[in-house]
Short mmCIF file of C-alpha atoms and ligand atoms in Angstrom, two decimals:
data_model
loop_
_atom_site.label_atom_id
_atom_site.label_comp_id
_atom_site.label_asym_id
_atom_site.label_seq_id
_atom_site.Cartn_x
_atom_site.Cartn_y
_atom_site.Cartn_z
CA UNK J 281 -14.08 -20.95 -3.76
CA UNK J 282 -13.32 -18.37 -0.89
CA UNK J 283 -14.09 -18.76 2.46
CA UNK J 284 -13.30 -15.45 3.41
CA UNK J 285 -16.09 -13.91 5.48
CA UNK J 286 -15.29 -10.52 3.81
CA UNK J 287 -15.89 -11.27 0.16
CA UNK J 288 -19.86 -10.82 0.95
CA UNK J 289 -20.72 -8.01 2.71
CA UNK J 290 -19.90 -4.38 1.86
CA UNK J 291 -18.73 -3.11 5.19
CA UNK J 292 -17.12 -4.64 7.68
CA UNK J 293 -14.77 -4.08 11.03
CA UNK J 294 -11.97 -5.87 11.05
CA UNK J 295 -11.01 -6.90 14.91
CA UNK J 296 -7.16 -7.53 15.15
CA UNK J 297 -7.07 -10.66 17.67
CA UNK J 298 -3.00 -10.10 18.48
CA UNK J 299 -3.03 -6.05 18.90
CA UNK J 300 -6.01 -7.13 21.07
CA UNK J 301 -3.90 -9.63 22.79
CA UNK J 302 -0.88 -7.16 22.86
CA UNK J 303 -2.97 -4.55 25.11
CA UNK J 304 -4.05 -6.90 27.12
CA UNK J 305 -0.73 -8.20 28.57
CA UNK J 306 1.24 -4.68 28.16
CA UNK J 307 -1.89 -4.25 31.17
CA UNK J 308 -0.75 -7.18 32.75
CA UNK J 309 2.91 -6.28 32.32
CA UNK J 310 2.05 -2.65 34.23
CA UNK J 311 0.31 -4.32 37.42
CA UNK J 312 1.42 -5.94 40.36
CA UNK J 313 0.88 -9.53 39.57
CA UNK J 314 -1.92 -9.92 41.97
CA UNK J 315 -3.77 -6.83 40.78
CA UNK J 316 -7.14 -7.87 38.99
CA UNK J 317 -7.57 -6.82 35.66
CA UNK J 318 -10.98 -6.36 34.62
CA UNK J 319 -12.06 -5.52 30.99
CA UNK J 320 -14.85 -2.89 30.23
CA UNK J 321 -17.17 -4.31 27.44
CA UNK J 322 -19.72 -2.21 27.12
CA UNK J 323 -21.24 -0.62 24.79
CA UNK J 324 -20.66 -3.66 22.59
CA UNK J 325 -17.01 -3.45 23.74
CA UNK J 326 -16.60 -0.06 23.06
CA UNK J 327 -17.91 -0.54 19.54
CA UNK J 328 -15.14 -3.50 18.71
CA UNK J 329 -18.19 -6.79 19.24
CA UNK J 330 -18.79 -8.05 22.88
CA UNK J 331 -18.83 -11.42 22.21
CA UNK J 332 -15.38 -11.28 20.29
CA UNK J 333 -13.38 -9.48 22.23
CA UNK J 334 -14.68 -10.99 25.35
CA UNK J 335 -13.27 -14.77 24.38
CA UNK J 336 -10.53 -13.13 22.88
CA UNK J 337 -9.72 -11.25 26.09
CA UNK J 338 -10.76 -14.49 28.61
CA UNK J 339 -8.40 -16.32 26.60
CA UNK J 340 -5.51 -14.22 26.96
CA UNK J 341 -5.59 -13.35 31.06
CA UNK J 342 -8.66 -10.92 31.78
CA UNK J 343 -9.82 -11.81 35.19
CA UNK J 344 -13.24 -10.11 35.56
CA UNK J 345 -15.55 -8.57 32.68
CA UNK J 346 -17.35 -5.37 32.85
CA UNK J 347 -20.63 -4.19 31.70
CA UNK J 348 -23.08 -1.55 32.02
CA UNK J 349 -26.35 -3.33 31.41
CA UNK J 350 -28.36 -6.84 32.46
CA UNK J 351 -28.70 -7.22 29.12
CA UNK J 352 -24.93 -7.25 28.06
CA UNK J 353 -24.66 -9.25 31.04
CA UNK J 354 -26.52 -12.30 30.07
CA UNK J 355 -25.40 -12.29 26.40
CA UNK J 356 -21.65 -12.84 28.00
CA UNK J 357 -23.14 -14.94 30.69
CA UNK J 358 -24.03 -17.29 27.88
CA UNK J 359 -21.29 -17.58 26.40
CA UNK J 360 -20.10 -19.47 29.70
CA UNK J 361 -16.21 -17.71 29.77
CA UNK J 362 -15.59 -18.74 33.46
CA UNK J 363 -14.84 -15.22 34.66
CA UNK J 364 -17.08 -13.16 36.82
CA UNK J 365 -19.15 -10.49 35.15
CA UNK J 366 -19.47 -6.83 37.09
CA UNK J 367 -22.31 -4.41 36.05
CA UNK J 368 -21.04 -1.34 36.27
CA UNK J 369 -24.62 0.82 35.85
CA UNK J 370 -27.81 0.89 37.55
CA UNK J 371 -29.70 -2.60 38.10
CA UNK J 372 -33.52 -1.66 37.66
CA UNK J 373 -35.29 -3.33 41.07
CA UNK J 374 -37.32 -5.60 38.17
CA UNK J 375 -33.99 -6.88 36.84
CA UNK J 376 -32.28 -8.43 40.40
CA UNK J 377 -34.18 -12.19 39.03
CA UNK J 378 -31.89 -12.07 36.26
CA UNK J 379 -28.67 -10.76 37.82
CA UNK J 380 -28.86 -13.46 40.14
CA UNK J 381 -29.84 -16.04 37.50
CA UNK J 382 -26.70 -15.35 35.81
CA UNK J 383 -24.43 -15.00 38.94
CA UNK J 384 -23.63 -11.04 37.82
CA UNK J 385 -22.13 -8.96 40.43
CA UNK J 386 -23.94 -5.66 41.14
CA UNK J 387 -22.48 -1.97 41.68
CA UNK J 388 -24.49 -1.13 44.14
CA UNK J 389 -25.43 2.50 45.87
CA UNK J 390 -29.44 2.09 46.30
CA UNK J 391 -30.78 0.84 49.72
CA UNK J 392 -33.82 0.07 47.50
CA UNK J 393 -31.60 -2.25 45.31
CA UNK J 394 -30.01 -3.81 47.89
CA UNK J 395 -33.43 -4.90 49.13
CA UNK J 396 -34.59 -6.42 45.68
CA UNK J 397 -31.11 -8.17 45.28
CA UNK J 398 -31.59 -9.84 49.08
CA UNK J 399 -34.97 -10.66 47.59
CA UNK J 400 -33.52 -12.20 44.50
CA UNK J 401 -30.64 -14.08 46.01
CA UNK J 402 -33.05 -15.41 48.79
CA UNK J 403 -35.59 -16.90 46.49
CA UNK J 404 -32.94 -18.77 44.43
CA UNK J 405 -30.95 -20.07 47.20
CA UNK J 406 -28.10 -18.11 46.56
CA UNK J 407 -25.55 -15.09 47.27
CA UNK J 408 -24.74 -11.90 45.43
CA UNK J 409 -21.59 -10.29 45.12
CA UNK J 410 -22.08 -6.71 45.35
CA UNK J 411 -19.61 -4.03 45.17
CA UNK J 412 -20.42 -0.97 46.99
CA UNK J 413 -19.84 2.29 44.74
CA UNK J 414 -18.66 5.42 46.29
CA UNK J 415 -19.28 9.41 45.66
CA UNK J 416 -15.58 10.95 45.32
CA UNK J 417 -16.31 13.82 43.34
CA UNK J 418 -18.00 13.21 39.74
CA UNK J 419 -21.61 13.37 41.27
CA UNK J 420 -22.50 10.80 38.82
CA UNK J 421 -23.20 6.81 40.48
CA UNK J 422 -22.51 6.49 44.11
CA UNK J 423 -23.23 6.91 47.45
CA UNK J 424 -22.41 9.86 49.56
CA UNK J 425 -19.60 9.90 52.95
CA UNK J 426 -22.68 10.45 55.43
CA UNK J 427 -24.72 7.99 54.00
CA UNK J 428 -22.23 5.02 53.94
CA UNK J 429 -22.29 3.55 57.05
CA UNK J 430 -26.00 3.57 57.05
CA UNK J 431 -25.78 1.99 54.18
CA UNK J 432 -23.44 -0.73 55.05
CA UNK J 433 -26.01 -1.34 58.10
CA UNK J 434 -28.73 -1.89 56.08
CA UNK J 435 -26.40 -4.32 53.79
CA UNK J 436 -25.39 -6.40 56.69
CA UNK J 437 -28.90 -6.91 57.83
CA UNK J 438 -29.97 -8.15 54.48
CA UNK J 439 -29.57 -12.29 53.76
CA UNK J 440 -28.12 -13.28 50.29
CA UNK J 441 -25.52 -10.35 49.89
CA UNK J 442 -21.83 -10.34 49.75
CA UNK J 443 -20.14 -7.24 50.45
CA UNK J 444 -17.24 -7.81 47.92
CA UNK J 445 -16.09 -4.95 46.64
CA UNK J 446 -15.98 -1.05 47.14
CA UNK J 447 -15.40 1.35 43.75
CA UNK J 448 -15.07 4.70 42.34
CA UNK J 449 -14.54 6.31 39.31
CA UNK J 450 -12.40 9.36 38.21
CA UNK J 451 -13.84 13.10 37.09
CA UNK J 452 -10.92 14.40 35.66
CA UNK J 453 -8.07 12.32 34.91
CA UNK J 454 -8.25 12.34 31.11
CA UNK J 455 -8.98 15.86 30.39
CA UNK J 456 -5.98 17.34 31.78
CA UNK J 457 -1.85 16.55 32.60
CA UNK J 458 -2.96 18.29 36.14
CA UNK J 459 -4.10 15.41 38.42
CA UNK J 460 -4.29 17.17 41.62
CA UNK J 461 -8.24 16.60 41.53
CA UNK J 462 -7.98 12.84 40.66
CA UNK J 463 -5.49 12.69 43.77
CA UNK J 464 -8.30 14.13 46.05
CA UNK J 465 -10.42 11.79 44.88
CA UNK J 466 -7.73 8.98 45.77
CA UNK J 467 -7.33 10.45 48.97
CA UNK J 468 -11.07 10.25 49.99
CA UNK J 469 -11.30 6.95 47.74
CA UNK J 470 -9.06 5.33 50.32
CA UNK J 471 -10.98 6.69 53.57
CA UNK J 472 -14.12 5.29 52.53
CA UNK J 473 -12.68 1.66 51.04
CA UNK J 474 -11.45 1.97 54.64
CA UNK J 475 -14.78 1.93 56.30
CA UNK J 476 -15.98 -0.72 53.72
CA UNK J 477 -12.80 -3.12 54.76
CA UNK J 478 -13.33 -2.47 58.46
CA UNK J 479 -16.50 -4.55 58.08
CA UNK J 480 -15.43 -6.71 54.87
CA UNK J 481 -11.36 -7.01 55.18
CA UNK J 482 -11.51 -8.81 51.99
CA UNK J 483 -13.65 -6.60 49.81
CA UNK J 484 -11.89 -5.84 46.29
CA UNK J 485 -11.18 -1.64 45.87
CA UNK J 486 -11.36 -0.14 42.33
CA UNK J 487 -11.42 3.03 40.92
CA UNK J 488 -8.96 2.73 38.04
CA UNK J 489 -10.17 3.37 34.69
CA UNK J 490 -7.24 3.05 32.15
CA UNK J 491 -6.20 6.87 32.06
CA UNK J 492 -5.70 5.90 35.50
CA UNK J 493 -3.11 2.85 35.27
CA UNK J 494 -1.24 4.48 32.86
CA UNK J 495 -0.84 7.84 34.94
CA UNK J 496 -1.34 6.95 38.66
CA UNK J 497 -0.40 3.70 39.48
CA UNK J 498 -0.79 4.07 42.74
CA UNK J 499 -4.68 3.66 42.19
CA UNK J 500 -4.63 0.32 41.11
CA UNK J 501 -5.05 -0.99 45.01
CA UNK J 502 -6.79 -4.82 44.40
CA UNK J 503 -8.48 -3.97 40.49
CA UNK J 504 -8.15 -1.84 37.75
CA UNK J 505 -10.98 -1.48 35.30
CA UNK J 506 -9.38 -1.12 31.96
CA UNK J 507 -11.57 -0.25 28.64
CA UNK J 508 -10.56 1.96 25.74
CA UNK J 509 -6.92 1.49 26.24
CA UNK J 510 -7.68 -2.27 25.89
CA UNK J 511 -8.55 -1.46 22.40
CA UNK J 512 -5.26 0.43 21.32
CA UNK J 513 -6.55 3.95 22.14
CA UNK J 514 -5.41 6.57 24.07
CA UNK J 515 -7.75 7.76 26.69
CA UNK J 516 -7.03 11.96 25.36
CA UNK J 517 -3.62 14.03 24.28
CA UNK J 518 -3.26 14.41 27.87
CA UNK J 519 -2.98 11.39 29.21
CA UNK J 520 -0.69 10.53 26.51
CA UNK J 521 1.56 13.43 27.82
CA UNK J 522 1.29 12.80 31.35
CA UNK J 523 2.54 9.20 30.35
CA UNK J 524 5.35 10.73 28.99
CA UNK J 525 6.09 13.43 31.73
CA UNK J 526 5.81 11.25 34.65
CA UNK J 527 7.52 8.26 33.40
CA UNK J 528 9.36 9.22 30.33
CA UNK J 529 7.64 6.60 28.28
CA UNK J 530 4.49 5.97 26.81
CA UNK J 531 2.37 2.61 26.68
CA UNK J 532 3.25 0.06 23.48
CA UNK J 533 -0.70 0.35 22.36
CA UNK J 534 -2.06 -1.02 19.07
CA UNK J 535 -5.03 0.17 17.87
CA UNK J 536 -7.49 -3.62 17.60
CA UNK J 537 -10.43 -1.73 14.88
CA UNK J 538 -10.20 -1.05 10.90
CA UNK J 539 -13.47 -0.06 9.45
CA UNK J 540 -13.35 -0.95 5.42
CA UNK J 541 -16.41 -0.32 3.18
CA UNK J 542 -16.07 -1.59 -0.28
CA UNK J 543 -16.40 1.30 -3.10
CA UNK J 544 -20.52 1.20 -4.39
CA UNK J 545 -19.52 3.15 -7.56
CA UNK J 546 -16.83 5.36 -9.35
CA UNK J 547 -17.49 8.25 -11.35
CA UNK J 548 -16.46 11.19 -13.15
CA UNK J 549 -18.06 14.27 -12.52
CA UNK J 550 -17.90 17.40 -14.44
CA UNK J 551 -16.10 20.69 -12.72
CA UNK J 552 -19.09 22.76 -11.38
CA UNK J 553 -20.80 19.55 -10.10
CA UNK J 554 -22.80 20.17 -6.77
CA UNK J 555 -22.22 16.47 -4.72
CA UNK J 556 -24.63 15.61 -2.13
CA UNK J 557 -27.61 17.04 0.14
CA UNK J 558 -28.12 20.51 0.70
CA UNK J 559 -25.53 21.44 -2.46
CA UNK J 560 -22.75 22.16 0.53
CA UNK J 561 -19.96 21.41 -2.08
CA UNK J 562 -19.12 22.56 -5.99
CA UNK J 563 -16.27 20.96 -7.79
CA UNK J 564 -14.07 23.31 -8.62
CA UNK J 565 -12.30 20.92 -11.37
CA UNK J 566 -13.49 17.64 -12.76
CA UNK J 567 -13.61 15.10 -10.45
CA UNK J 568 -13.43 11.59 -10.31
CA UNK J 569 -16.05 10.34 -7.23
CA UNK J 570 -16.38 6.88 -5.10
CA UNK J 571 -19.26 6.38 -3.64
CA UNK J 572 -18.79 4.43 -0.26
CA UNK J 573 -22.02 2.40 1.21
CA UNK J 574 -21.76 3.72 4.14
CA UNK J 575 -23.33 6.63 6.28
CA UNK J 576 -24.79 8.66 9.89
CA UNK J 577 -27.11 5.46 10.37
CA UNK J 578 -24.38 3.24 10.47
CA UNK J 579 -21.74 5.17 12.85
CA UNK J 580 -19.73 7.18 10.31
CA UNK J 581 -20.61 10.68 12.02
CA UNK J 582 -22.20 13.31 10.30
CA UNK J 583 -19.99 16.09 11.59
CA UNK J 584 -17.43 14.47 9.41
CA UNK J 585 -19.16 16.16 6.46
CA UNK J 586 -16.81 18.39 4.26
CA UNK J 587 -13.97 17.81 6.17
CA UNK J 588 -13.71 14.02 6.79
CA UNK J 589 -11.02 11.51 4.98
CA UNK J 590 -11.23 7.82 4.17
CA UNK J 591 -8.03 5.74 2.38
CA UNK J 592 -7.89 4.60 -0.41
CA UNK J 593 -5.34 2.94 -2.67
CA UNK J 594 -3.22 3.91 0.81
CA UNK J 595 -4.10 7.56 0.60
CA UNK J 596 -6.56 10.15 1.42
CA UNK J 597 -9.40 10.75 -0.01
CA UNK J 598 -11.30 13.83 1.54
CA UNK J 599 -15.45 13.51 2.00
CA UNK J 600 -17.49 15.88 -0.35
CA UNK J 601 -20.46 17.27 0.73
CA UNK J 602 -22.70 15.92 3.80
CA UNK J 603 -22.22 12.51 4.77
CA UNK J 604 -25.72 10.99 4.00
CA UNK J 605 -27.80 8.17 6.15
CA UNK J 606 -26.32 4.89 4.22
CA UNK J 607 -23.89 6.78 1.56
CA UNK J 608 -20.89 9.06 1.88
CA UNK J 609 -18.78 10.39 -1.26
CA UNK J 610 -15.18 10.76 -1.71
CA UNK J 611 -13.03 12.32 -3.70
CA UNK J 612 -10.81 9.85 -5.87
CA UNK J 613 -9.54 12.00 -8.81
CA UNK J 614 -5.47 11.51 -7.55
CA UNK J 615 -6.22 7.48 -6.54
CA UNK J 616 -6.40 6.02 -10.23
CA UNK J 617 -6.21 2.60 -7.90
CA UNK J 618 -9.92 3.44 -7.01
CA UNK J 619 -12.00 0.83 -8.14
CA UNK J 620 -15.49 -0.86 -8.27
CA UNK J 621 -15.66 -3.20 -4.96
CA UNK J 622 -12.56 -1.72 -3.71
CA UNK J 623 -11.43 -1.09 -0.32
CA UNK J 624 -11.69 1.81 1.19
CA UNK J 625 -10.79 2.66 5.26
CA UNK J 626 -12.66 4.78 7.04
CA UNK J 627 -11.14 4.07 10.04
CA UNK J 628 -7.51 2.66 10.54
CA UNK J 629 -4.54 1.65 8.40
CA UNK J 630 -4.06 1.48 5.07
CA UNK J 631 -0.56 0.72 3.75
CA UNK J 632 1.41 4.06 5.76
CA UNK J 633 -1.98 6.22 5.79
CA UNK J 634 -3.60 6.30 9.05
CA UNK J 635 -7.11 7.67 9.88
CA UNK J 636 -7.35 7.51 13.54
CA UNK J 637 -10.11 7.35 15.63
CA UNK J 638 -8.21 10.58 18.08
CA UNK J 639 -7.77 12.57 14.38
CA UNK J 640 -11.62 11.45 13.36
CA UNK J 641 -12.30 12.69 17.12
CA UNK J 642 -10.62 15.85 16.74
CA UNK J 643 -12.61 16.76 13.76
CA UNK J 644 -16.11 16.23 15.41
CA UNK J 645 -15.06 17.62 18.34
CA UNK J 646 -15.67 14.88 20.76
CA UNK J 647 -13.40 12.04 22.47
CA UNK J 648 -12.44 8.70 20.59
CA UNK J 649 -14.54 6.66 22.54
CA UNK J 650 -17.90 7.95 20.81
CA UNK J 651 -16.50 7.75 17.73
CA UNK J 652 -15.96 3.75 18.28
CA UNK J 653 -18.59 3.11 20.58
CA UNK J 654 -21.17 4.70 18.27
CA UNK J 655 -20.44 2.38 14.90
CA UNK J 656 -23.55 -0.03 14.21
CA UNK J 657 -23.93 -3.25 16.04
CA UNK J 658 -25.20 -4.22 12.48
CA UNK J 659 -21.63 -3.93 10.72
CA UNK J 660 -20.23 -7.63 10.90
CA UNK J 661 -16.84 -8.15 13.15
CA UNK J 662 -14.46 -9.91 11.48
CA UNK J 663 -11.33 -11.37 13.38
CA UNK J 664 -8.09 -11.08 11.75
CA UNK J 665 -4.04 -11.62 12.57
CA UNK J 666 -5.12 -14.52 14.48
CA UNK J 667 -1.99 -16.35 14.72
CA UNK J 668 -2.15 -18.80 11.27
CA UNK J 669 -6.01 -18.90 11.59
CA UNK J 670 -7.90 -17.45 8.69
CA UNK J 671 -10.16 -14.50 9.26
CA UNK J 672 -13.60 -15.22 11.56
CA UNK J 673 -16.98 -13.59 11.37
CA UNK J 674 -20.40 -14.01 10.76
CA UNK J 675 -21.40 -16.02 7.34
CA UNK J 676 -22.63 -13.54 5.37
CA UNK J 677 -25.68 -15.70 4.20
CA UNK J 678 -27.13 -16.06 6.92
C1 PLP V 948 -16.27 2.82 31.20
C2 PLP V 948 -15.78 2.68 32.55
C3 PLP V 948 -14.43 2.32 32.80
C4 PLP V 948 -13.41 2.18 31.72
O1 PLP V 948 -12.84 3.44 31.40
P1 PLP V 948 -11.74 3.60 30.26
O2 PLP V 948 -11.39 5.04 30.30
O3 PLP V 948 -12.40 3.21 28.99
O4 PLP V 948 -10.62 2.69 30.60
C5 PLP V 948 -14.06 2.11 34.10
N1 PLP V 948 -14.95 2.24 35.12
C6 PLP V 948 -16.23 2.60 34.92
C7 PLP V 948 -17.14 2.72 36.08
C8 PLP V 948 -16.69 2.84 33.64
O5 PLP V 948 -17.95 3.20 33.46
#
């Protein structure tokens, strides 16, 4: 009898609960001790399970969660953590009942918003924290210099609403070693918290994202907002760099996600063989195939057609052909270790082999946060390394 969550399904994340852990306090360990370290779980925490790395993370010092939607809101609301919750996207006008109900704070930058969250709060007899978010330069959420104090007016004369907090957020401060833009953006940044404070001395400034705190660390001020570092990645190349130029050392991450499918078959092909869709590849020797259970529809991108790699037996194995919805194909002929119900990593360690999620990036030419964010909420998270504990997940009869 096994226990072991894994033994029943065919693909699975594995979510490492000390690398996890590790982040977390090399975070801590980087901050002023009274900084406020929020953790960015969206996108079902950057593709890692919301719910797991959010007790994971309470548990080991996070002070404040973040989130984009209501929706992720209320599924952490419930599971009662004790820290505040921050959405950090747009609150539809329909959806201040529940942001109250759950005690959320809101990003806020809509006078319309502001009126539906006074509305809200009134009705239930309570107060919302709401964290004004200011335009500094990525023209994306936010509200503009010459509209702020008009904005702040209109605030003040609403009932129910706490002015606790004033934020921004970066343009360029991963794409480049160059952050003469991300200092203008400071620079304003601190002008406008200014006019926020002058009416709310204690309201909380943020604008740090985690390229940020490991660059600039003069932008931490009250709150950083740390995601994709929190998970053992490195923001871009850049960032990495500018770690290195500017302080001569880089930051101890661990990367907190292994993707493992379990091989569906193995088989020998003939030389000449045409594998997959669209005939995009012809064995040019006899070849010895696994065929992994895993595809597009499940977050193992497309792009990585022809020129992808997945381990196993601790090596490579390169993709074959297209990468199909639910199936992919690998090339096994060197890994005589290859078996039926084997494992095979698509994304991680195995043994010395490492298929990262910045190489995997690379080679679709995009950033590592899609590549994690995008994998299926349907592929279980399993915890693992969990000091002495056995591995965690879902029961995979149910
Ligand atoms: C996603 C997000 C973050 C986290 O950024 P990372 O680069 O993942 O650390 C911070 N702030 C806002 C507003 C965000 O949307």
């Amino acid at each position: 009898m096994n226990d072991d969550p894994r033994q029943g399904f065919s693909s699975w994340i594995e979510i490492d609960e000390a690398a996890l852990r590790s982040n977390l306090r090399s975070f801590r360990q980087r901050l002023r001790p009274e900084v406020l370290l929020q953790i960015v779980v969206k996108s079902n925490a950057y593709g890692h399970g919301l719910e797991e790395v959010a007790a994971i993370s309470a548990a080991a010092g996070a002070d404040l969660f973040g989130v984009h939607t209501i929706e992720e809101a209320e599924r952490l609301a419930r599971l009662a953590l004790g820290r505040p919750i921050l959405i950090l996207g747009y609150l539809a006008r329909a959806q201040a009942r529940r942001a109250v109900a759950v005690g959320a704070e809101v990003t806020v930058y809509n006078g319309a918003t502001l009126e539906a969250l006074s509305a809200a709060a009134t009705a239930a007899g309570r107060t919302v924290r709401c964290h004004v978010k200011v335009e500094t330069g990525v023209q994306r959420q936010g509200i503009l210099r010459e509209h702020l104090d008009g904005f702040l007016d209109r605030m003040a004369a609403l009932p129910g609403l706490v002015l606790a907090g004033v934020s921004t957020h970066f343009a360029n401060i991963e794409d480049t070693t160059d952050h003469s833009y991300a200092r203008g953006q400071l620079v304003l940044f601190s002008e406008l918290a200014a006019l926020v404070r002058a009416r709310a001395p204690h309201a909380i400034r943020h604008c740090a994202c985690s390229a940020a705190v490991l660059t600039m660390p003069e932008s931490s001020f009250e709150m950083v907002r740390v995601g994709i570092s929190l998970y053992g990645l490195w923001p871009s190349k850049e960032t990495l760099l500018s770690c290195l130029l500017d302080h001569g050392t880089t930051a101890p991450l661990v990367p907190v996600m292994t993707w493992k499918a379990r091989i569906a078959q193995v088989k020998q092909v003939p030389g000449g063989s045409f594998i997959g869709y669209g005939c995009t590849y012809r064995a040019t020797r006899p070849t010895r195939l696994a065929v992994l259970p895993i595809g597009y529809a499940d977050g193992y991108d497309r792009r990585l057609s022809g020129i992808g790699h997945v381990l196993v037996g601790g090596r490579r194995a390169a993709v074959l052909g297209r990468v199909c919805m639910n199936i992919l194909m690998v090339d096994v002929t060197d890994i005589p270790e290859a078996a039926l119900e084997g494992e095979a990593v698509l994304l991680g360690r195995q043994g010395t082999e490492e298929v990262s999620a910045a190489q995997i990036a690379a080679q679709c030419n995009t950033i590592p946060y899609e590549i994690v964010s995008r994998i299926a909420p349907h592929i279980p998270r399993i915890l693992v390394n969990r000091e002495g504990r056995g591995p965690a997940g879902p029961d995979p009869t149910t």
